Amino acid sequence: MVTTAVRNLGPNWYASVMGTAVVGTAGAALPLHSGALRLACTVVWAASGVLLLVLLGARALHWTHHRDQARAHLLDPATAPFYGCLSMALLAVGGGAMAVGRDWIGIRAAVALDGVLFVAGTVVGLATAVAVPYLMAVRHRIEPGQATPVWLLPLVAPMVSAALGPALVPHLPAGQPRETLLLACFAMFGLSLLATLLMLPVVFARLITGGPLPLALTPTLFLVLGPLGQSTTAVGAFADVAPGVVPAPYDQGFSLLAVLYGVPVMGFALLWFGLAAAHVVRARRDGMGFAMTWWAFTFPVGTCVTGAAALARHTGLAVYGWLAVGLYAVLVAAWAAAARGTARGLVSGELLAGPRPAPAAPRPVTARTTSGAVR
């Protein structure tokens, strides 16, 4: 019975772990000092750890008893990119151990747990960042109109490693071990950033020329916030640990990068937030119901919370602190909606049932002349 229930359990379910863990880590990053908030963040982090264990076990059953379906997921261009979520789920829970979990398990256990999950998540993330684009090129049959923000998922995973790795730097021996880890994180920052810059124009061109995404996929527009917020978080983390780890003047260079990169990227993130929100409002009016894609409202917004908090630290501007608080309120509301919808879908059995056929194209709402004018 259990093995049958997990037949349609795809890698997209790891997004629920990411979205839950980030509620804890983002809350800890806020420029607020509240014991109640920190306790709540620790409880949520612990829940994400339990959820990760459950999903790892369920996915192991899936691969053991339903290898045909697992292979079909890898060969499906709509599902394969979600394998990046496994890496980010491991990293998110590990990063949460350092951010809030240490309050319960102690700093030594938190470092050990984060170290194991960081290595595992980074290896999986780097492998996915190569394997999924390779499969898309040589095995998948993709049309330009199929492009969605989901394609960014395997490319963002190394950026999560880049943002969370610096927390481990002070716990390594001084000298080359610390500098090696920091510069390795910086390399993964560049890897993910450049790969995202290659993919994002494809996604944006699809949106502009092909019209709105299908209703169920509309929430995935928020996935674009992931590399934006996470990269801003990463450069802030580099600046936090660089002094004494890399020689001058490079340590000050990281401080400059935290502001000179983070400010404009956060500005673009806010622009995209508004665009994505407008699409979601339109889709909701047209009848968009709950789907697992609603988890796209959580982790990407959480990265913007930590990115804004990093800017608050490095610029000293209160406006970024308030921005982080405002975005965190959005994150908590989004997490509550996604968690409620997931719980209902599990109870009803709908979420673990076979997938329904998706419409080939969104319902047309406008017509365009050959000149591009809307009529």
Coordinates of C-alpha atoms in Angstrom, one line a residue:
M1 CA 0.0 0.0 0.0
V2 CA 2.8 2.4 1.0
T3 CA 4.9 1.6 -2.1
T4 CA 1.8 2.2 -4.3
A5 CA 1.2 5.6 -2.7
V6 CA 4.7 6.8 -3.5
R7 CA 4.6 5.9 -7.2
N8 CA 3.8 9.5 -8.3
L9 CA 5.9 11.1 -5.6
G10 CA 8.2 13.4 -7.7
P11 CA 11.3 15.4 -6.8
N12 CA 9.2 18.5 -6.7
W13 CA 8.1 17.5 -3.2
Y14 CA 11.5 18.6 -1.8
A15 CA 10.3 22.1 -2.4
S16 CA 8.1 21.7 0.7
V17 CA 11.3 21.1 2.8
M18 CA 13.0 24.1 1.3
G19 CA 10.0 26.3 1.9
T20 CA 9.6 25.2 5.5
A21 CA 13.3 25.5 6.4
V22 CA 13.6 29.0 5.0
V23 CA 10.9 30.2 7.3
G24 CA 13.2 29.4 10.2
T25 CA 16.5 30.7 8.6
A26 CA 14.9 33.9 7.2
G27 CA 13.2 34.6 10.6
A28 CA 16.6 34.3 12.3
A29 CA 18.1 36.8 9.8
L30 CA 15.7 39.5 10.6
P31 CA 17.0 42.6 12.4
L32 CA 14.6 41.8 15.3
H33 CA 15.4 40.5 18.8
S34 CA 12.6 38.3 19.9
G35 CA 12.9 35.2 21.9
A36 CA 9.4 34.1 20.8
L37 CA 10.3 34.5 17.2
R38 CA 13.5 32.6 17.5
L39 CA 11.7 29.8 19.3
A40 CA 9.1 29.6 16.5
C41 CA 11.9 29.6 13.9
T42 CA 13.6 26.7 15.7
V43 CA 10.4 24.7 15.8
V44 CA 9.8 25.2 12.1
W45 CA 13.4 24.2 11.3
A46 CA 13.0 21.0 13.3
A47 CA 9.8 20.3 11.4
S48 CA 11.7 20.8 8.1
G49 CA 14.3 18.2 9.3
V50 CA 11.6 15.7 10.0
L51 CA 10.0 16.4 6.7
L52 CA 13.3 15.9 4.9
L53 CA 13.8 12.5 6.6
V54 CA 10.3 11.4 5.6
L55 CA 10.7 12.5 2.0
L56 CA 14.1 10.8 1.7
G57 CA 12.6 7.6 2.9
A58 CA 9.6 7.9 0.5
R59 CA 11.8 8.8 -2.4
A60 CA 14.0 5.8 -1.6
L61 CA 10.9 3.6 -1.8
H62 CA 10.0 5.3 -5.1
W63 CA 13.3 4.5 -6.7
T64 CA 13.3 0.9 -5.3
H65 CA 9.8 -0.1 -6.4
H66 CA 9.0 2.3 -9.2
R67 CA 12.1 2.7 -11.3
D68 CA 10.1 3.0 -14.5
Q69 CA 8.4 6.1 -13.1
A70 CA 11.7 7.5 -11.7
R71 CA 13.2 7.1 -15.2
A72 CA 10.2 8.8 -16.7
H73 CA 10.7 11.7 -14.4
L74 CA 14.3 12.1 -15.5
L75 CA 13.3 12.0 -19.2
D76 CA 10.4 14.5 -18.7
P77 CA 11.6 18.1 -19.3
A78 CA 8.9 19.4 -17.0
T79 CA 10.0 17.2 -14.1
A80 CA 13.7 16.7 -14.4
P81 CA 14.7 20.2 -13.3
F82 CA 13.0 19.6 -9.9
Y83 CA 16.0 17.3 -9.0
G84 CA 17.7 20.5 -8.1
C85 CA 15.2 20.7 -5.2
L86 CA 16.9 17.7 -3.5
S87 CA 20.2 19.6 -3.2
M88 CA 18.5 22.7 -1.9
A89 CA 16.4 20.8 0.6
L90 CA 19.6 19.2 2.1
L91 CA 21.3 22.6 2.1
A92 CA 18.4 24.5 3.6
V93 CA 18.0 22.1 6.6
G94 CA 21.8 22.1 7.1
G95 CA 21.9 25.9 7.0
G96 CA 19.0 26.1 9.5
A97 CA 21.0 24.0 11.9
M98 CA 23.6 26.7 12.1
A99 CA 21.1 29.6 12.1
V100 CA 18.6 28.3 14.8
G101 CA 19.0 24.6 15.3
R102 CA 22.1 25.1 17.4
D103 CA 19.9 26.5 20.2
W104 CA 18.6 23.0 20.8
I105 CA 21.3 20.6 19.6
G106 CA 24.4 22.7 20.5
I107 CA 27.0 24.3 18.2
R108 CA 29.2 21.2 17.8
A109 CA 26.2 19.0 16.6
A110 CA 25.0 21.9 14.4
V111 CA 28.4 22.2 12.7
A112 CA 28.6 18.5 12.2
L113 CA 25.0 18.3 10.8
D114 CA 25.5 21.3 8.6
G115 CA 28.9 19.9 7.3
V116 CA 27.4 16.6 6.3
L117 CA 24.3 18.2 4.6
F118 CA 26.4 20.9 3.0
V119 CA 28.8 18.4 1.4
A120 CA 25.9 16.1 0.3
G121 CA 23.8 19.0 -1.0
T122 CA 26.7 20.6 -2.9
V123 CA 27.7 17.4 -4.6
V124 CA 24.1 16.7 -5.6
G125 CA 23.7 20.3 -6.7
L126 CA 26.8 20.4 -8.9
A127 CA 25.9 17.1 -10.5
T128 CA 22.3 18.3 -11.2
A129 CA 23.6 21.6 -12.6
V130 CA 25.4 19.5 -15.2
A131 CA 23.2 16.5 -15.7
V132 CA 19.8 18.2 -16.2
P133 CA 20.9 20.7 -18.9
Y134 CA 22.7 17.8 -20.5
L135 CA 19.5 15.7 -20.6
M136 CA 17.6 18.7 -21.8
A137 CA 20.1 19.0 -24.7
V138 CA 20.5 15.4 -25.8
R139 CA 17.5 13.4 -24.5
H140 CA 14.5 15.8 -24.0
R141 CA 12.6 17.1 -27.0
I142 CA 11.9 20.7 -26.1
E143 CA 10.1 23.5 -28.0
P144 CA 10.7 27.2 -27.2
G145 CA 7.2 27.6 -25.9
Q146 CA 7.9 25.0 -23.2
A147 CA 10.3 27.3 -21.3
T148 CA 9.3 28.0 -17.7
P149 CA 11.1 29.3 -14.6
V150 CA 11.3 25.7 -13.4
W151 CA 14.4 25.4 -15.7
L152 CA 16.3 27.6 -13.3
L153 CA 16.0 25.1 -10.4
P154 CA 19.1 23.0 -11.2
L155 CA 21.1 26.1 -11.8
V156 CA 20.2 27.8 -8.6
A157 CA 21.3 24.9 -6.3
P158 CA 25.1 25.9 -6.4
M159 CA 24.1 29.4 -5.4
V160 CA 22.4 28.0 -2.3
S161 CA 25.7 26.3 -1.4
A162 CA 27.5 29.6 -2.0
A163 CA 25.2 31.4 0.4
L164 CA 25.2 28.8 3.2
G165 CA 28.8 27.6 3.0
P166 CA 30.4 30.7 4.6
A167 CA 28.7 29.9 7.9
L168 CA 31.1 26.9 8.2
V169 CA 34.2 28.9 7.4
P170 CA 34.9 30.0 11.0
H171 CA 34.7 26.4 12.2
L172 CA 37.6 25.2 9.9
P173 CA 41.3 25.5 10.8
A174 CA 42.7 28.9 10.1
G175 CA 44.6 29.5 7.0
Q176 CA 44.1 27.6 3.7
P177 CA 41.1 25.5 4.8
R178 CA 39.1 28.6 5.5
E179 CA 40.2 30.5 2.4
T180 CA 39.6 27.5 0.2
L181 CA 36.0 27.0 1.4
L182 CA 35.3 30.7 1.0
L183 CA 36.7 30.9 -2.5
A184 CA 35.0 27.7 -3.4
C185 CA 31.7 29.3 -2.4
F186 CA 32.6 32.3 -4.5
A187 CA 33.3 30.1 -7.5
M188 CA 29.9 28.5 -7.1
F189 CA 28.4 31.9 -6.9
G190 CA 29.9 32.7 -10.3
L191 CA 28.9 29.3 -11.7
S192 CA 25.3 29.7 -10.8
L193 CA 25.0 33.4 -11.6
L194 CA 26.4 33.0 -15.1
A195 CA 24.2 30.0 -15.8
T196 CA 21.2 31.9 -14.6
L197 CA 22.0 34.8 -16.8
L198 CA 22.0 32.4 -19.8
M199 CA 18.7 30.8 -18.9
L200 CA 16.7 33.8 -17.7
P201 CA 16.4 35.5 -21.1
V202 CA 15.0 32.3 -22.5
V203 CA 12.3 32.2 -19.8
F204 CA 11.5 35.9 -20.2
A205 CA 11.3 35.7 -24.0
R206 CA 8.8 32.8 -23.6
L207 CA 6.7 34.9 -21.3
I208 CA 6.6 37.9 -23.6
T209 CA 6.2 36.1 -26.9
G210 CA 4.0 33.2 -25.7
G211 CA 1.7 34.9 -23.3
P212 CA 0.9 34.0 -19.7
L213 CA 1.9 30.6 -18.3
P214 CA -0.7 27.9 -17.8
L215 CA -2.6 28.6 -14.5
A216 CA -0.9 25.8 -12.5
L217 CA 2.5 27.0 -13.6
T218 CA 1.9 30.7 -12.9
P219 CA 3.4 30.5 -9.3
T220 CA 6.7 29.3 -10.7
L221 CA 7.3 32.9 -11.9
F222 CA 8.4 33.5 -8.3
L223 CA 11.3 31.0 -8.8
V224 CA 13.2 33.8 -10.6
L225 CA 13.5 35.5 -7.2
G226 CA 15.6 32.6 -6.0
P227 CA 18.9 33.4 -7.7
L228 CA 18.3 37.1 -7.1
G229 CA 17.7 36.9 -3.4
Q230 CA 20.2 34.0 -2.9
S231 CA 23.0 35.8 -4.7
T232 CA 22.4 38.9 -2.6
T233 CA 22.5 36.8 0.5
A234 CA 25.7 35.1 -0.7
V235 CA 27.7 38.3 -1.3
G236 CA 26.6 39.5 2.2
A237 CA 27.8 36.2 3.7
F238 CA 31.2 36.5 1.9
A239 CA 31.7 40.0 3.3
D240 CA 30.8 38.8 6.8
V241 CA 33.6 36.2 7.0
A242 CA 36.2 37.5 4.6
P243 CA 38.2 39.6 7.1
G244 CA 41.0 37.5 8.4
V245 CA 40.3 34.7 5.9
V246 CA 41.4 36.3 2.6
P247 CA 44.3 38.8 2.5
A248 CA 43.8 42.5 2.1
P249 CA 42.6 44.2 -0.1
Y250 CA 40.4 41.3 -1.2
D251 CA 38.6 41.2 2.1
Q252 CA 37.4 44.8 1.6
G253 CA 36.5 43.9 -1.9
F254 CA 33.9 41.5 -0.6
S255 CA 32.4 44.3 1.5
L256 CA 32.2 46.5 -1.6
L257 CA 30.6 43.6 -3.6
A258 CA 28.0 43.1 -0.9
V259 CA 26.6 46.6 -1.6
L260 CA 27.5 47.3 -5.2
Y261 CA 26.1 44.0 -6.3
G262 CA 23.3 43.5 -3.8
V263 CA 21.6 46.9 -4.1
P264 CA 20.8 46.8 -7.9
V265 CA 20.0 43.1 -7.8
M266 CA 17.5 43.5 -4.9
G267 CA 16.0 46.4 -7.0
F268 CA 15.4 44.0 -9.9
A269 CA 14.1 41.4 -7.5
L270 CA 11.4 43.8 -6.3
L271 CA 10.5 44.6 -9.9
W272 CA 10.1 40.9 -10.7
F273 CA 8.2 40.4 -7.5
G274 CA 5.6 42.9 -8.7
L275 CA 5.4 41.3 -12.2
A276 CA 5.0 37.8 -10.8
A277 CA 2.4 39.0 -8.3
A278 CA 0.4 40.6 -11.0
H279 CA 0.4 37.4 -13.0
V280 CA -0.7 35.4 -10.0
V281 CA -3.6 37.8 -9.3
R282 CA -4.7 37.4 -12.9
A283 CA -4.4 33.6 -12.7
R284 CA -6.3 33.5 -9.5
R285 CA -9.2 35.5 -11.1
D286 CA -9.2 33.0 -13.9
G287 CA -9.6 30.0 -11.5
M288 CA -6.1 29.0 -10.5
G289 CA -6.4 26.4 -7.7
F290 CA -3.9 24.9 -5.4
A291 CA -1.0 22.9 -6.8
M292 CA 2.4 21.9 -5.5
T293 CA 3.7 24.8 -7.5
W294 CA 2.4 27.0 -4.7
W295 CA 5.6 26.2 -2.8
A296 CA 7.3 28.5 -5.3
F297 CA 5.9 31.3 -3.2
T298 CA 8.1 30.3 -0.2
F299 CA 11.8 29.6 -0.7
P300 CA 12.4 32.3 -3.3
V301 CA 10.7 34.9 -1.2
G302 CA 12.8 33.7 1.8
T303 CA 16.0 34.3 -0.1
C304 CA 14.9 37.9 -0.6
V305 CA 14.3 38.2 3.1
T306 CA 17.9 37.1 3.9
G307 CA 19.2 39.2 1.0
A308 CA 17.4 42.3 2.4
A309 CA 18.7 41.5 5.9
A310 CA 22.3 41.3 4.5
L311 CA 21.9 44.7 2.9
A312 CA 20.6 46.1 6.1
R313 CA 23.8 44.8 7.9
H314 CA 26.2 46.1 5.3
T315 CA 24.6 49.5 4.4
G316 CA 23.2 50.3 7.8
L317 CA 20.0 51.5 6.2
A318 CA 16.8 50.9 8.2
V319 CA 14.8 50.7 5.0
Y320 CA 16.3 47.3 4.1
G321 CA 15.5 46.0 7.6
W322 CA 11.9 47.0 7.2
L323 CA 11.9 45.4 3.7
A324 CA 13.1 42.2 5.2
V325 CA 10.3 42.3 7.8
G326 CA 7.7 43.0 5.1
L327 CA 8.9 40.2 2.9
Y328 CA 9.0 37.8 5.8
A329 CA 5.3 38.5 6.5
V330 CA 4.6 37.6 2.9
L331 CA 6.7 34.4 3.3
V332 CA 4.8 33.3 6.4
A333 CA 1.5 33.8 4.7
A334 CA 2.6 32.0 1.6
W335 CA 4.0 29.1 3.7
A336 CA 0.7 28.8 5.5
A337 CA -1.3 28.7 2.3
A338 CA 1.1 26.1 0.7
A339 CA 1.2 23.9 3.8
R340 CA -2.6 24.0 4.2
G341 CA -3.2 23.1 0.5
T342 CA -0.6 20.3 0.7
A343 CA -2.2 18.8 3.9
R344 CA -5.6 18.9 2.3
G345 CA -4.3 17.3 -0.9
L346 CA -2.6 14.5 1.1
V347 CA -5.7 13.8 3.1
S348 CA -7.9 13.6 0.0
G349 CA -5.3 11.6 -1.9
E350 CA -5.4 14.0 -4.8
L351 CA -1.7 15.0 -4.7
L352 CA -0.4 11.5 -4.8
A353 CA -2.7 10.4 -7.6
G354 CA -1.6 10.2 -11.2
P355 CA -1.0 13.5 -12.9
R356 CA -3.8 15.0 -15.0
P357 CA -3.2 16.0 -18.6
A358 CA -2.1 19.6 -18.7
P359 CA -3.4 22.0 -21.4
A360 CA -0.9 22.4 -24.3
A361 CA -1.1 26.2 -24.1
P362 CA -2.7 28.8 -21.9
R363 CA -6.2 30.1 -22.8
P364 CA -5.8 33.0 -25.2
V365 CA -6.9 36.3 -23.8
T366 CA -5.7 38.6 -26.6
A367 CA -4.9 38.5 -30.2
R368 CA -1.9 40.1 -31.8
T369 CA -1.5 41.5 -35.3
T370 CA 1.6 40.8 -37.3
S371 CA 3.0 44.1 -36.2
G372 CA 2.7 43.1 -32.5
A373 CA -0.3 45.3 -31.7
V374 CA -2.9 43.9 -29.3
R375 CA -6.5 43.8 -30.6

